[in-house]
Amino acid sequence: MTRRVLIVGGVAGGASAAARLRRLDERAEIVLFDRGPHVSFANCGLPYYVGDVITDERRLLVASRELFRDRFNIDVQTEHEVTGIDRATQTVRVKDLRAGAEHDEHYDVLVLAPGAAPIRPAARGLDLPGVFVVRTIPDTQRIRAWLEERPRREAVVVGGGFIGLEMAENLVRRGLEVTVLEKLPQVMPPVDPEMAAEIARHLRTEGVQLRLGEGFRDIEPATGDRLAVRTDRDATITTDLVILALGVRPEAALAQAAGLAIGARGGIVVDERMRTSDPKIYAVGDAVEVRDVIIGQEIILPLAGPANRQGRVAAEAIAGRWARFRGVQATAIVSVLDLTVATTGASEKGLRRAGVTDFGAIYLHPGHHAGYYPGATPIHLKLLYSREDGRILGAQAVGQEGIDKRIDVIATMIQMRGTVHDLAEVELCYAPQFGAAKDPINIAGMMAANALRGDMPLADWTQVGRRGAVLLDVREPDEFAHGHLEGAVNLPLSELRRRIDDVPRGREIWVYCAAGQRAYYAQRLLMQLGLDVKNLSGGFTTYTMMREAGLLP
Ligand SMILES: Cc1cc2nc3c(=O)[nH]c(=O)nc-3n(C[C@H](O)[C@H](O)[C@H](O)COP(=O)(O)OP(=O)(O)OC[C@H]3O[C@@H](n4cnc5c(N)ncnc54)[C@H](O)[C@@H]3O)c2cc1C
C-alpha cells in the first residue's frame, strides 16, 4: 500500500528526511511543503552572501524543486504554508501563499521540520526600514539591497552569538563600522567567559565596537533614513542598519495547536526515533528538544548537523528500520575576522548550571603546529573532564589555525565516551606544518591525566590572592618585569635548583609561568622535595584571559 508522507519545512531537517526516505521506500508518496520560495538552501552561508564572499545567490541553493522531482520523485511545494493539523482526520491545512487558496491534504505520516524563528523582542521600531533579521535568502536580498541602494557607513548588530558575530564580520567586510550590542557580559554565550574574552579582544582590535553587558531597548527613526538604537543604559546609537540576532525560538506553534507535547524549553517533545507524542507525527531539527548527552537534560540546539541527522533518523523510523538519535553534545564553530572559536560538550558554566561540581579544568596555549616550523599560531584550549573517572566533558578552543581539527577530535572522543587518558594516547597525523609529535590534543590529555593522578595538583584561578598561598612565578626576570600576579615571588626555573633554599616553606605554593610548561617542571621538582605545590593552569596567558573576562578578584 502506498503511504502518504507529508513534510512541513524543506531545509536541513525536512529535506534530509525526504531524500533519505526515498532511498528506503520507493513506493511512498512524499510531499514537502515550505512557505518560503526555496527549499534546501544553505542558511549557514547567508552571512557570507551579505559579505559578498559568496557572490552568486544560486550557490546558496543546494537542491532545487526540479532536482527533488526528477532525482527523487518528491513533490516539493514552495510558497505553501501548513497552517493547521487535524490529528483526528490525519489532514493538514495548506495555504497557497501565491493564490491565497487553502485546502486539506491527507497524511499517513507527518514530519514537522519548521525550524526556529529569530527572536523578536516586544520593542518599538523593529519594522522600520533598515532593520533586518537573517534567516532566509529573501532576508539577505533585502540587506544587500539596503546596502547597495546608497552608501551606508554604520551598522548595529544586536546580539553577540554565532549569527551576530558572523554578520558583524561580513558587514566589516562590506566596509561598515560595526557596533555589537550584547546584553551578557561576554560574546559567544556557549563558551566560557575567559575564552570569549579572547574573541572580544580580537573584535576590538579589528575595529568592532563591542558594548557588552548592554541590552537592546528599541529603535526610533532618525534623520534621513537613519535609525536610533536605544539601549537599556539609556544610550542611543545612531546607525544606518540594524541586524537583530538575539537568538532563535523553536517554531512549535503548529505542533502546540495540534495538541502535541511541548517541552520546558518550548521545543516539540520527541523520542529517540524522532516521534512526537502522536506516533503518526515525527519532528526534527531546530523545532525539537534534544537530550544533551553530557548534562543529561533536554535542550534546544539550533545547528545544521543535528537537524540533518535527525531527518535521517526520522526517515529510517518511518521506513520501519531501527535507528535512534543519540542526542547532542553541542559541537559548534564560528570564525570571526580570522579568529576561530569552537566548542564541544559542556562548558564550565554549563556544568555548574547543571549542578555538576566534580570536574577538573585545564588550560594550554600551544602553537597549532611545531614551533620550529614557521608560522605557528597559538591555540587557547580549555579541557573539562570528570574527576571521578577522567571522562571528557567538554572542550573549547580559540585561535587562528587548527581549531576545528582539535575540537573535532575531542568531539569524536566524547562520542565514544573517551577519557583524558584516551586523549593522551590518541595517535594523530604529524608533520611539522600540521601539528606536533605531541599534539596539543595529546598534551591536553597528559595534563589532565597528570592532574588526576596527583602528579600536577591544580589551583583554582578564581582563588588567586584569596587563599594565602605563595605565588611563585618561574619565568625569567624580563618576563616577570613585563607583568605578573600581584604579590608573586620571581624565581626562574633555570635558577630553581641552585636557589632551592629561597623557596618559601611552610605554606602552599601556587606556581605559574607563561603558559604552564615551566611551572609544571618546577612543580614536579618541588613536589619531590615534599612541598605542597599547585599549578595555575595555563599560566600568565590564562591569567590575562581571566582578567579580561572579569573573573579574577
Ligand atoms: C544565518 C544563519 C547561519 C547559520 N549558520 C550555521 C552554521 O554555520 N552551522 C550550523 O550548524 N548551523 C548554522 N545555522 C543553523 C542551521 O541553519 C539550522 O540549525 C538548520 O537549518 C535547522 O534546520 P531545520 O530543518 O530544523 O530548519 P530550517 O532550516 O530553518 O528550515 C525550516 C523551514 O521550514 C519552513 N516552515 C516553517 N514553518 C512552516 C510551515 N508552517 N509551513 C511550511 N513551511 C514552514 C521555513 O520556511 C523553513 O524554510 C545557521 C542559521 C542561520 C539562520
Coordinates of C-alpha atoms and ligand atoms in Angstrom, one line a residue:
M1 CA 0.0 0.0 0.0
T2 CA 1.3 3.5 -0.9
R3 CA 1.8 5.6 2.2
R4 CA 1.4 9.4 2.0
V5 CA 4.2 11.2 3.9
L6 CA 3.9 14.9 4.2
I7 CA 6.8 17.0 5.4
V8 CA 6.5 20.6 6.7
G9 CA 9.7 22.5 6.1
G10 CA 12.1 21.8 3.3
V11 CA 15.6 22.8 4.5
A12 CA 18.1 20.9 6.7
G13 CA 15.8 18.5 8.6
G14 CA 12.9 18.2 6.2
A15 CA 14.9 17.8 3.0
S16 CA 17.2 15.2 4.7
A17 CA 14.1 13.2 5.9
A18 CA 12.6 13.4 2.4
A19 CA 15.7 12.3 0.5
R20 CA 16.6 9.5 2.9
L21 CA 13.0 8.2 3.0
R22 CA 13.0 7.9 -0.8
R23 CA 16.2 5.9 -0.7
L24 CA 14.5 3.5 1.7
D25 CA 11.0 3.4 0.3
E26 CA 10.4 3.8 -3.4
R27 CA 6.6 3.5 -3.1
A28 CA 5.9 6.2 -0.6
E29 CA 4.3 9.3 -1.8
I30 CA 6.4 12.2 -0.4
V31 CA 5.2 15.8 -0.5
L32 CA 7.2 18.5 1.0
F33 CA 5.8 22.0 1.8
D34 CA 7.8 25.1 2.5
R35 CA 6.3 28.5 2.9
G36 CA 9.4 30.1 1.5
P37 CA 10.4 30.4 -2.2
H38 CA 13.3 27.9 -1.8
V39 CA 14.0 24.5 -0.3
S40 CA 17.3 23.0 0.7
F41 CA 19.1 26.3 0.8
A42 CA 22.3 27.0 2.7
N43 CA 21.2 29.0 5.7
C44 CA 24.7 28.8 7.1
G45 CA 26.0 30.6 4.0
L46 CA 23.7 33.5 4.3
P47 CA 26.0 35.9 6.3
Y48 CA 28.7 35.3 3.6
Y49 CA 26.3 36.3 0.9
V50 CA 25.7 39.5 2.7
G51 CA 29.5 39.9 3.0
D52 CA 30.0 39.2 -0.8
V53 CA 32.2 36.2 0.0
I54 CA 29.5 34.2 -1.8
T55 CA 28.6 36.4 -4.8
D56 CA 26.3 34.2 -6.7
E57 CA 23.0 33.7 -4.9
R58 CA 22.4 30.4 -6.8
R59 CA 25.3 28.9 -4.9
L60 CA 23.1 29.0 -1.8
L61 CA 20.6 26.7 -3.4
V62 CA 21.8 23.2 -2.5
A63 CA 18.9 21.4 -4.3
S64 CA 16.0 22.7 -6.3
R65 CA 12.4 21.7 -6.6
E66 CA 13.1 20.2 -10.0
L67 CA 16.0 18.1 -8.6
F68 CA 13.8 16.7 -5.9
R69 CA 11.2 15.9 -8.6
D70 CA 13.5 14.4 -11.2
R71 CA 16.0 12.6 -9.0
F72 CA 13.9 11.6 -6.0
N73 CA 10.2 11.7 -7.2
I74 CA 9.5 14.1 -4.3
D75 CA 6.8 16.7 -4.8
V76 CA 8.1 20.0 -3.5
Q77 CA 5.5 22.7 -2.9
T78 CA 7.2 26.0 -2.2
E79 CA 5.3 29.1 -1.0
H80 CA 2.8 26.7 0.6
E81 CA 2.3 27.1 4.3
V82 CA 0.9 24.5 6.5
T83 CA -1.5 26.4 8.8
G84 CA -3.1 23.6 10.9
I85 CA -3.0 19.9 11.7
D86 CA -6.1 17.8 12.3
R87 CA -4.9 14.7 14.0
A88 CA -8.3 13.0 14.1
T89 CA -8.7 13.1 10.3
Q90 CA -4.9 13.0 9.6
T91 CA -5.0 16.1 7.5
V92 CA -3.1 19.3 7.3
R93 CA -4.5 22.6 6.2
V94 CA -2.3 24.1 3.4
K95 CA -2.3 27.7 2.2
D96 CA -1.0 28.5 -1.2
L97 CA 0.7 31.8 -0.5
R98 CA 0.6 32.9 -4.2
A99 CA -3.0 32.2 -4.9
G100 CA -4.3 32.7 -1.4
A101 CA -6.4 29.5 -1.6
E102 CA -6.5 26.9 1.2
H103 CA -7.1 23.1 1.0
D104 CA -6.6 20.0 3.1
E105 CA -4.1 17.2 2.5
H106 CA -4.3 13.8 4.0
Y107 CA -1.2 12.1 5.6
D108 CA -0.4 8.7 6.8
V109 CA 2.8 10.1 8.3
L110 CA 3.6 13.7 9.0
V111 CA 7.1 15.1 9.6
L112 CA 7.4 18.5 11.1
A113 CA 10.7 20.3 10.3
P114 CA 9.7 24.0 10.6
G115 CA 12.9 25.2 12.2
A116 CA 13.3 28.1 14.6
A117 CA 12.5 31.7 14.1
P118 CA 14.7 34.7 15.0
I119 CA 13.6 36.1 18.4
R120 CA 11.9 39.5 18.0
P121 CA 11.6 41.2 21.4
A122 CA 8.5 43.2 22.2
A123 CA 10.0 46.5 21.3
R124 CA 9.3 49.6 19.2
G125 CA 10.8 50.1 15.8
L126 CA 11.5 46.5 14.7
D127 CA 9.5 47.0 11.4
L128 CA 11.4 50.2 10.4
P129 CA 13.2 50.1 7.1
G130 CA 16.8 49.2 7.7
V131 CA 16.0 46.7 10.5
F132 CA 16.7 43.1 9.5
V133 CA 16.8 39.5 10.7
V134 CA 18.8 36.8 8.9
R135 CA 17.0 33.6 8.3
T136 CA 16.2 33.2 4.6
I137 CA 17.6 34.2 1.2
P138 CA 15.0 36.9 0.8
D139 CA 16.2 38.4 4.2
T140 CA 19.7 38.6 2.7
Q141 CA 18.4 40.1 -0.5
R142 CA 16.8 42.8 1.5
I143 CA 20.0 43.5 3.4
R144 CA 22.1 43.6 0.2
A145 CA 19.6 45.9 -1.5
W146 CA 19.7 48.3 1.5
L147 CA 23.5 48.3 1.4
E148 CA 23.6 48.9 -2.4
E149 CA 20.8 51.5 -2.6
R150 CA 23.1 54.2 -1.2
P151 CA 26.3 54.4 0.8
R152 CA 25.8 53.1 4.3
R153 CA 28.6 53.7 6.9
E154 CA 27.4 52.2 10.2
A155 CA 25.6 49.1 11.4
V156 CA 24.5 47.8 14.8
V157 CA 24.3 44.1 15.3
V158 CA 22.0 43.3 18.3
G159 CA 23.3 40.0 19.8
G160 CA 26.8 38.7 20.1
G161 CA 26.2 35.0 19.4
F162 CA 27.1 32.9 16.4
I163 CA 24.9 34.7 13.8
G164 CA 25.5 38.1 15.3
L165 CA 29.3 37.7 15.1
E166 CA 29.1 36.2 11.6
M167 CA 27.0 39.2 10.5
A168 CA 29.4 41.6 12.2
E169 CA 32.3 40.1 10.3
N170 CA 30.5 40.3 7.0
L171 CA 29.4 43.9 7.5
V172 CA 33.0 44.8 8.3
R173 CA 33.9 43.1 5.1
R174 CA 31.4 45.4 3.3
G175 CA 33.3 48.4 4.8
L176 CA 30.8 49.3 7.5
E177 CA 31.7 50.4 11.0
V178 CA 30.0 47.8 13.2
T179 CA 28.8 48.0 16.8
V180 CA 27.8 44.8 18.5
L181 CA 25.3 45.2 21.4
E182 CA 25.2 42.2 23.8
K183 CA 23.3 42.1 27.0
L184 CA 25.5 39.5 28.6
P185 CA 29.0 40.4 29.8
Q186 CA 30.5 38.2 27.1
V187 CA 30.2 37.4 23.4
M188 CA 29.5 33.8 22.3
P189 CA 27.4 32.6 25.2
P190 CA 28.1 28.9 24.6
V191 CA 31.8 29.3 25.6
D192 CA 33.2 30.2 29.0
P193 CA 33.9 33.9 29.6
E194 CA 37.7 33.7 29.6
M195 CA 37.6 32.1 26.2
A196 CA 35.1 34.6 24.9
A197 CA 37.4 37.4 26.2
E198 CA 39.9 36.4 23.6
I199 CA 37.3 36.9 20.8
A200 CA 36.2 40.2 22.3
R201 CA 39.8 41.4 22.4
H202 CA 40.2 40.4 18.7
L203 CA 37.0 42.1 17.6
R204 CA 38.1 45.3 19.3
T205 CA 41.5 45.1 17.6
E206 CA 39.7 44.7 14.3
G207 CA 37.8 47.9 15.0
V208 CA 34.4 46.4 16.0
Q209 CA 32.7 48.4 18.8
L210 CA 31.7 46.0 21.4
R211 CA 29.1 47.0 24.0
L212 CA 29.0 44.1 26.4
G213 CA 26.5 44.0 29.3
E214 CA 24.3 46.4 27.5
G215 CA 20.9 45.3 26.3
F216 CA 18.7 46.4 23.4
R217 CA 15.7 48.5 24.2
D218 CA 14.1 49.8 21.0
I219 CA 14.6 51.6 17.7
E220 CA 13.4 55.0 16.6
P221 CA 13.7 56.7 13.2
A222 CA 16.5 59.3 13.0
T223 CA 17.3 61.9 10.4
G224 CA 17.2 60.7 6.8
D225 CA 16.6 57.0 6.8
R226 CA 19.0 56.5 9.7
L227 CA 18.0 54.7 12.9
A228 CA 18.5 55.4 16.5
V229 CA 19.0 52.3 18.6
R230 CA 18.4 52.8 22.3
T231 CA 20.0 50.6 24.9
D232 CA 19.0 49.6 28.4
R233 CA 21.7 52.0 29.7
D234 CA 19.8 54.9 28.1
A235 CA 22.4 55.3 25.4
T236 CA 21.5 56.0 21.8
I237 CA 23.5 54.7 18.8
T238 CA 22.6 56.3 15.5
T239 CA 23.2 54.0 12.6
D240 CA 22.3 53.1 9.0
L241 CA 21.4 49.5 9.5
V242 CA 20.3 47.1 12.4
I243 CA 20.6 43.4 12.4
L244 CA 18.6 41.6 15.0
A245 CA 20.5 38.4 16.1
L246 CA 19.1 37.8 19.5
G247 CA 18.9 34.0 19.1
V248 CA 16.1 31.8 17.8
R249 CA 13.0 30.2 19.2
P250 CA 11.6 26.8 18.0
E251 CA 8.7 27.2 15.6
A252 CA 6.4 25.0 17.7
A253 CA 3.1 26.8 17.3
L254 CA 1.7 24.4 14.7
A255 CA 2.6 21.4 16.9
Q256 CA 1.2 23.1 20.0
A257 CA -2.1 24.0 18.4
A258 CA -2.4 20.4 17.4
G259 CA -2.0 19.3 21.0
L260 CA 1.4 17.7 20.6
A261 CA 3.6 17.7 23.7
I262 CA 5.9 20.7 24.1
G263 CA 8.8 20.7 26.4
A264 CA 10.0 23.1 29.1
R265 CA 12.3 24.9 26.6
G266 CA 9.5 25.5 24.1
G267 CA 10.5 22.8 21.6
I268 CA 8.5 19.8 20.4
V269 CA 9.0 16.7 22.5
V270 CA 10.3 13.7 20.6
D271 CA 11.5 10.3 21.5
E272 CA 14.8 8.9 20.3
R273 CA 13.2 7.9 17.0
M274 CA 12.1 11.5 16.5
R275 CA 8.4 10.6 17.1
T276 CA 6.3 13.2 18.8
S277 CA 3.6 12.4 21.3
D278 CA 1.4 11.3 18.3
P279 CA 3.0 8.2 16.8
K280 CA 1.9 9.3 13.3
I281 CA 3.8 12.6 13.6
Y282 CA 7.6 13.0 13.6
A283 CA 9.5 16.2 14.3
V284 CA 13.2 17.1 13.6
G285 CA 15.6 20.0 13.6
D286 CA 15.6 23.3 15.4
A287 CA 12.0 22.9 16.4
V288 CA 12.6 19.9 18.7
E289 CA 14.1 19.4 22.1
V290 CA 17.0 17.1 22.3
R291 CA 19.0 15.4 25.0
D292 CA 22.3 16.9 25.9
V293 CA 24.4 13.7 26.5
I294 CA 26.8 15.4 28.8
I295 CA 24.5 17.1 31.3
G296 CA 21.5 14.7 30.7
Q297 CA 19.0 17.4 30.1
E298 CA 16.7 18.4 27.2
I299 CA 17.9 21.4 25.3
I300 CA 17.3 23.4 22.1
L301 CA 20.3 23.2 19.8
P302 CA 19.7 25.0 16.6
L303 CA 22.5 23.6 14.5
A304 CA 22.6 22.1 11.0
G305 CA 24.4 18.8 11.8
P306 CA 21.9 17.6 14.4
A307 CA 19.0 18.7 12.1
N308 CA 20.3 16.6 9.2
R309 CA 21.0 13.6 11.4
Q310 CA 17.5 13.8 12.9
G311 CA 15.9 14.0 9.5
R312 CA 17.7 10.8 8.6
V313 CA 16.7 9.0 11.8
A314 CA 13.0 10.0 11.3
A315 CA 13.2 8.6 7.7
E316 CA 14.7 5.3 9.0
A317 CA 12.0 5.1 11.6
I318 CA 9.2 5.8 9.1
A319 CA 10.6 3.1 6.8
G320 CA 10.5 0.6 9.6
R321 CA 14.2 0.4 10.3
W322 CA 15.7 0.6 13.7
A323 CA 17.5 3.9 14.2
R324 CA 17.8 6.2 17.1
F325 CA 19.1 9.7 17.6
R326 CA 21.9 9.6 20.1
G327 CA 21.5 13.1 21.5
V328 CA 23.7 16.1 21.1
Q329 CA 26.9 17.4 22.7
A330 CA 26.7 20.9 21.2
T331 CA 29.7 20.9 18.9
A332 CA 29.9 24.2 17.1
I333 CA 32.4 26.5 15.4
V334 CA 32.5 30.1 14.3
S335 CA 35.1 32.2 12.7
V336 CA 35.2 36.0 13.3
L337 CA 37.6 38.1 11.3
D338 CA 40.2 35.3 11.1
L339 CA 39.8 34.2 14.7
T340 CA 38.1 30.8 15.2
V341 CA 36.3 29.6 18.3
A342 CA 34.9 26.1 18.6
T343 CA 33.3 24.1 21.4
T344 CA 32.1 20.6 22.1
G345 CA 30.4 19.2 25.1
A346 CA 29.7 21.2 28.2
S347 CA 31.2 24.5 29.2
E348 CA 32.3 25.1 32.8
K349 CA 29.3 27.4 33.4
G350 CA 27.0 24.8 31.8
L351 CA 28.3 22.1 34.1
R352 CA 27.8 24.4 37.1
R353 CA 24.3 25.3 36.0
A354 CA 23.5 21.6 35.8
G355 CA 24.8 21.1 39.3
V356 CA 28.0 19.1 38.2
T357 CA 30.8 20.0 40.6
D358 CA 33.3 17.1 40.5
F359 CA 35.1 18.2 37.3
G360 CA 38.6 19.5 36.5
A361 CA 39.6 22.2 34.0
I362 CA 43.0 22.6 32.4
Y363 CA 44.2 25.3 30.0
L364 CA 47.0 25.1 27.5
H365 CA 48.2 27.6 24.9
P366 CA 50.4 25.6 22.4
G367 CA 51.3 26.5 18.8
H368 CA 49.0 25.0 16.2
H369 CA 52.0 23.2 14.8
A370 CA 55.6 22.5 15.7
G371 CA 57.2 25.8 16.9
Y372 CA 60.4 25.3 14.8
Y373 CA 58.3 25.3 11.6
P374 CA 57.5 28.9 10.5
G375 CA 54.0 30.3 11.1
A376 CA 52.8 28.6 14.2
T377 CA 50.0 30.5 15.9
P378 CA 48.7 29.9 19.4
I379 CA 45.7 27.7 20.3
H380 CA 44.0 28.6 23.5
L381 CA 42.5 25.3 24.6
K382 CA 40.4 24.5 27.7
L383 CA 39.5 20.9 28.5
L384 CA 36.9 19.9 31.1
Y385 CA 36.9 16.3 32.5
S386 CA 35.2 14.3 35.2
R387 CA 37.4 14.0 38.3
E388 CA 35.6 10.7 39.1
D389 CA 36.6 8.7 36.1
G390 CA 38.5 11.0 33.7
R391 CA 35.7 11.1 31.2
I392 CA 35.9 14.1 28.8
L393 CA 33.1 16.5 29.5
G394 CA 33.9 19.3 27.1
A395 CA 36.5 21.4 25.3
Q396 CA 36.7 24.9 23.9
A397 CA 39.4 26.4 21.7
V398 CA 40.2 29.8 20.3
G399 CA 42.9 30.6 17.7
Q400 CA 43.7 31.3 14.1
E401 CA 44.5 27.8 12.8
G402 CA 43.9 24.2 13.7
I403 CA 41.0 24.9 16.0
D404 CA 38.4 22.8 14.0
K405 CA 40.8 19.8 14.0
R406 CA 41.4 19.8 17.7
I407 CA 37.8 20.3 18.7
D408 CA 36.6 17.7 16.2
V409 CA 39.0 15.1 17.6
I410 CA 37.8 15.8 21.1
A411 CA 34.2 15.7 19.9
T412 CA 34.7 12.3 18.5
M413 CA 36.3 11.1 21.7
I414 CA 33.3 12.4 23.7
Q415 CA 31.0 10.5 21.3
M416 CA 33.0 7.3 22.2
R417 CA 32.8 8.2 25.9
G418 CA 36.6 8.7 25.9
T419 CA 38.7 9.7 28.8
V420 CA 41.6 12.1 29.2
H421 CA 43.8 9.0 29.2
D422 CA 42.5 8.3 25.7
L423 CA 43.4 11.8 24.6
A424 CA 46.9 11.4 25.9
E425 CA 47.2 8.2 23.8
V426 CA 45.4 9.1 20.6
E427 CA 47.6 8.8 17.5
L428 CA 47.2 11.7 15.2
C429 CA 48.9 12.6 12.0
Y430 CA 52.0 14.7 12.3
A431 CA 54.4 16.6 10.1
P432 CA 55.7 19.9 11.3
Q433 CA 53.3 22.1 9.2
F434 CA 50.3 20.3 10.7
G435 CA 50.8 19.5 14.3
A436 CA 53.4 18.3 16.8
A437 CA 54.8 14.9 17.7
K438 CA 52.9 15.5 20.9
D439 CA 49.9 17.2 19.5
P440 CA 48.0 19.8 21.7
I441 CA 45.3 17.1 22.0
N442 CA 47.9 14.6 23.5
I443 CA 49.2 17.3 25.8
A444 CA 45.8 18.2 27.0
G445 CA 45.1 14.6 27.8
M446 CA 48.5 14.2 29.5
M447 CA 48.0 17.4 31.6
A448 CA 44.5 16.3 32.7
A449 CA 45.8 12.8 33.5
N450 CA 48.7 14.3 35.5
A451 CA 46.1 16.3 37.5
L452 CA 44.0 13.2 38.1
R453 CA 47.0 11.1 39.2
G454 CA 48.1 13.8 41.6
D455 CA 51.3 14.5 39.7
M456 CA 50.1 18.0 38.9
P457 CA 47.6 19.3 41.5
L458 CA 45.8 22.3 40.2
A459 CA 45.0 25.6 41.9
D460 CA 41.7 27.4 41.3
W461 CA 42.3 30.6 39.3
T462 CA 39.4 32.4 40.9
Q463 CA 41.0 32.0 44.3
V464 CA 44.2 33.8 43.5
G465 CA 45.0 36.2 46.3
R466 CA 42.3 34.7 48.5
R467 CA 43.9 31.6 49.8
G468 CA 47.1 32.9 51.3
A469 CA 49.3 30.7 49.1
V470 CA 52.7 31.8 48.0
L471 CA 52.6 32.8 44.3
L472 CA 55.7 31.6 42.6
D473 CA 56.5 32.9 39.1
V474 CA 59.1 30.7 37.5
R475 CA 59.5 32.9 34.3
E476 CA 62.7 34.8 33.5
P477 CA 63.1 38.2 35.2
D478 CA 62.4 40.2 31.9
E479 CA 59.1 38.3 31.5
F480 CA 58.3 39.0 35.2
A481 CA 59.1 42.7 34.7
H482 CA 56.5 42.9 31.9
G483 CA 53.7 41.9 34.2
H484 CA 53.0 39.4 37.0
L485 CA 50.4 38.4 39.5
E486 CA 50.2 40.8 42.4
G487 CA 52.5 39.6 45.3
A488 CA 54.2 37.0 43.2
V489 CA 57.8 35.9 44.0
N490 CA 60.0 35.5 40.9
L491 CA 62.3 32.5 40.9
P492 CA 63.1 31.4 37.4
L493 CA 63.0 27.7 36.6
S494 CA 66.5 28.0 35.2
E495 CA 67.8 29.0 38.7
L496 CA 65.4 26.9 40.8
R497 CA 67.7 24.0 41.7
R498 CA 70.6 26.4 42.6
R499 CA 68.4 28.6 44.7
I500 CA 66.2 26.0 46.2
D501 CA 66.7 27.4 49.7
D502 CA 65.0 30.7 48.5
V503 CA 61.7 28.8 48.0
P504 CA 59.3 29.8 50.8
R505 CA 58.5 26.9 53.1
G506 CA 55.6 26.1 55.4
R507 CA 52.9 27.5 53.0
E508 CA 51.1 26.2 50.0
I509 CA 52.9 27.3 46.8
W510 CA 51.0 28.2 43.6
V511 CA 53.3 28.1 40.7
Y512 CA 52.9 29.7 37.3
C513 CA 54.9 30.6 34.2
A514 CA 53.8 31.9 30.7
A515 CA 51.7 29.0 29.6
G516 CA 52.1 26.2 32.1
Q517 CA 55.1 24.1 30.9
R518 CA 57.9 25.6 33.1
A519 CA 55.5 25.8 36.0
Y520 CA 54.9 22.0 35.7
Y521 CA 58.6 21.3 35.6
A522 CA 59.1 23.4 38.8
Q523 CA 56.1 21.8 40.4
R524 CA 57.4 18.3 39.9
L525 CA 60.8 19.3 41.3
L526 CA 59.3 21.0 44.4
M527 CA 56.8 18.2 45.0
Q528 CA 59.5 15.6 45.0
L529 CA 61.2 17.7 47.8
G530 CA 58.0 17.3 49.8
L531 CA 56.5 20.7 49.2
D532 CA 52.8 21.4 48.8
V533 CA 52.6 22.8 45.2
K534 CA 49.7 23.6 43.0
N535 CA 49.7 24.7 39.4
L536 CA 47.9 27.7 38.0
S537 CA 46.9 26.0 34.7
G538 CA 47.8 27.8 31.6
G539 CA 50.0 30.4 33.4
F540 CA 50.1 34.1 32.8
T541 CA 48.2 33.6 29.4
T542 CA 45.2 32.2 31.2
Y543 CA 45.5 34.9 33.8
T544 CA 45.3 37.6 31.1
M545 CA 42.2 35.9 29.6
M546 CA 40.6 35.5 33.1
R547 CA 41.3 39.1 34.0
E548 CA 39.9 40.4 30.7
A549 CA 36.8 38.4 31.4
G550 CA 36.5 39.9 34.9
L551 CA 36.7 36.6 36.6
L552 CA 39.6 37.4 39.0
P553 CA 39.2 39.1 42.3
Ligands
LIG1 C1 22.2 32.9 9.3 C2 22.4 31.5 9.8 C3 23.6 30.9 9.9 C4 23.8 29.6 10.4 N1 25.0 29.1 10.4 C5 25.1 27.8 10.9 C6 26.4 27.2 10.9 O1 27.4 27.7 10.5 N2 26.5 25.9 11.4 C7 25.3 25.3 11.9 O2 25.5 24.1 12.3 N3 24.1 25.8 11.9 C8 24.0 27.1 11.4 N4 22.8 27.7 11.3 C9 21.6 26.9 11.9 C10 21.1 25.9 10.9 O3 20.8 26.6 9.7 C11 19.8 25.3 11.4 O4 20.1 24.6 12.6 C12 19.2 24.3 10.4 O5 18.9 24.9 9.2 C13 17.9 23.8 11.1 O6 17.2 23.0 10.1 P1 15.6 22.8 10.2 O7 15.3 21.9 9.1 O8 15.2 22.5 11.6 O9 15.0 24.3 10.0 P2 15.2 25.3 8.8 O10 16.5 25.1 8.1 O11 15.1 26.7 9.5 O12 14.1 25.1 7.9 C14 12.7 25.2 8.2 C15 11.9 25.5 7.0 O13 10.5 25.3 7.4 C16 9.8 26.3 6.8 N5 8.5 26.4 7.5 C17 8.3 26.7 8.8 N6 7.0 26.6 9.2 C18 6.4 26.2 8.1 C19 5.0 26.0 7.8 N7 4.1 26.1 8.7 N8 4.7 25.6 6.5 C20 5.6 25.5 5.6 N9 6.9 25.7 5.8 C21 7.3 26.1 7.0 C22 10.6 27.5 6.9 O14 10.2 28.5 5.9 C23 12.0 27.0 6.6 O15 12.3 27.1 5.2 C24 22.6 28.9 10.8 C25 21.3 29.5 10.7 C26 21.2 30.8 10.2 C27 19.9 31.4 10.1

